[in-house]
């Protein structure tokens, strides 16, 4: 009887020690020193494109500095390499350096969000890319009561997978798509605010000549004046030449 009890007790103690040991092994010690987003992503693997972009834009250093100085923490959505390959070819190259920074900042929230905190977050969520107005950088979190979290940008959607890193200050979640903000990939802003150029009833001949499309309306007008002056000078020149010949 006593022996049976003792053996049960010892089995229980062994079980207890095993669970304690496995619990200790499950939580690896936090790396010493300030958080290093590059090292976190390198360790996770499959994030070479994101790492390259973060380094090239110096955003990796900014994120580390911001984390060290912030008490709000930070949440990062990390698309792996195959998510970048899913982009239409040439997409990244078509972006200016500033737009690349905006694209990356769109994947960074200036607050720490645990997986369960996504359920109660209020939309649109503000990212480091800027304002959340129509055509800007709105990001909407869609949850369905269970633990699943999706993100909708107004251009595309992504599913948030489990955290590849979290320490209560920084959370890094893998997402299955590059988050494409409206400001960079959305359709042109609808005619809520018509520009003076499109509202003029008839185009002048000058306006019909192809322009780069990036230029505001005023250079066209000054171009017309310049053309008129050139014309005048040319006419004067012809008159002058005619005068010589006659
Ligand atoms: C962060 O980690 C990367 C990769 O391990 C390393 O190259 C870099 O020097 C680290 N940065 C700092 C500030 O320690
Ligand atoms: C992190 O913050 C502490 C205190 O604000 C500061 O002394 C330290 O230099 C910072 N380290 C880095 C790498 O920015
Ligand atoms: C999230 O997206 C996945 C894949 O598109 C879809 O199957 C799922 O229903 C979505 N969940 C929510 C909560 O919208
Ligand atoms: C994104 O998800 C929303 C809500 O689930 C859906 O209405 C929308 O059609 C999806 N957009 C794309 C581009 O898949």
CSV table of N, CA, C and O and ligand atoms in Angstrom, one decimal, residues 142 150-158 177, ligand 4:
chain,number,residue,atom,x,y,z
A,142,UNK,N,-9.9,42.6,-40.0
A,142,UNK,CA,-11.1,41.9,-40.1
A,142,UNK,C,-11.0,40.6,-39.3
A,142,UNK,O,-10.1,39.8,-39.5
A,150,UNK,N,-7.6,38.8,-40.5
A,150,UNK,CA,-7.3,39.2,-41.8
A,150,UNK,C,-7.1,40.7,-41.9
A,150,UNK,O,-7.6,41.5,-41.0
A,151,UNK,N,-6.4,41.2,-42.9
A,151,UNK,CA,-6.2,42.6,-43.1
A,151,UNK,C,-6.6,43.0,-44.5
A,151,UNK,O,-6.4,42.3,-45.4
A,152,UNK,N,-7.4,44.1,-44.6
A,152,UNK,CA,-7.8,44.6,-45.8
A,152,UNK,C,-7.3,46.0,-46.0
A,152,UNK,O,-7.4,46.8,-45.1
A,153,UNK,N,-6.7,46.2,-47.2
A,153,UNK,CA,-6.1,47.5,-47.4
A,153,UNK,C,-6.9,48.4,-48.3
A,153,UNK,O,-6.6,49.6,-48.5
A,154,UNK,N,-8.0,47.8,-48.9
A,154,UNK,CA,-8.7,48.5,-49.9
A,154,UNK,C,-8.2,48.1,-51.3
A,154,UNK,O,-8.9,48.4,-52.3
A,155,UNK,N,-7.0,47.6,-51.4
A,155,UNK,CA,-6.5,47.1,-52.6
A,155,UNK,C,-6.4,45.6,-52.6
A,155,UNK,O,-6.9,44.9,-53.5
A,156,UNK,N,-5.8,45.0,-51.5
A,156,UNK,CA,-5.8,43.6,-51.4
A,156,UNK,C,-6.0,43.2,-49.9
A,156,UNK,O,-6.1,44.0,-49.0
A,157,UNK,N,-6.0,41.9,-49.7
A,157,UNK,CA,-6.2,41.3,-48.4
A,157,UNK,C,-5.0,40.4,-48.0
A,157,UNK,O,-4.4,39.9,-48.9
A,158,UNK,N,-4.9,40.2,-46.7
A,158,UNK,CA,-3.8,39.3,-46.3
A,158,UNK,C,-4.3,38.6,-45.0
A,158,UNK,O,-5.2,39.2,-44.3
A,177,UNK,N,0.5,38.1,-47.8
A,177,UNK,CA,0.6,39.0,-48.9
A,177,UNK,C,1.3,40.3,-48.5
A,177,UNK,O,1.2,40.7,-47.4
B,4,LIG,C1,-11.0,41.5,-49.1
B,4,LIG,O1,-11.9,41.0,-48.0
B,4,LIG,C2,-13.1,41.7,-48.0
B,4,LIG,C3,-13.8,41.3,-46.7
B,4,LIG,O2,-13.6,40.0,-46.4
B,4,LIG,C4,-13.9,41.4,-49.3
B,4,LIG,O3,-15.1,42.1,-49.3
B,4,LIG,C5,-13.0,41.9,-50.5
B,4,LIG,O4,-13.6,41.5,-51.7
B,4,LIG,C6,-11.6,41.3,-50.4
B,4,LIG,N1,-10.8,42.0,-51.4
B,4,LIG,C7,-10.0,41.3,-52.2
B,4,LIG,C8,-9.2,42.2,-53.2
B,4,LIG,O5,-9.9,40.1,-52.2
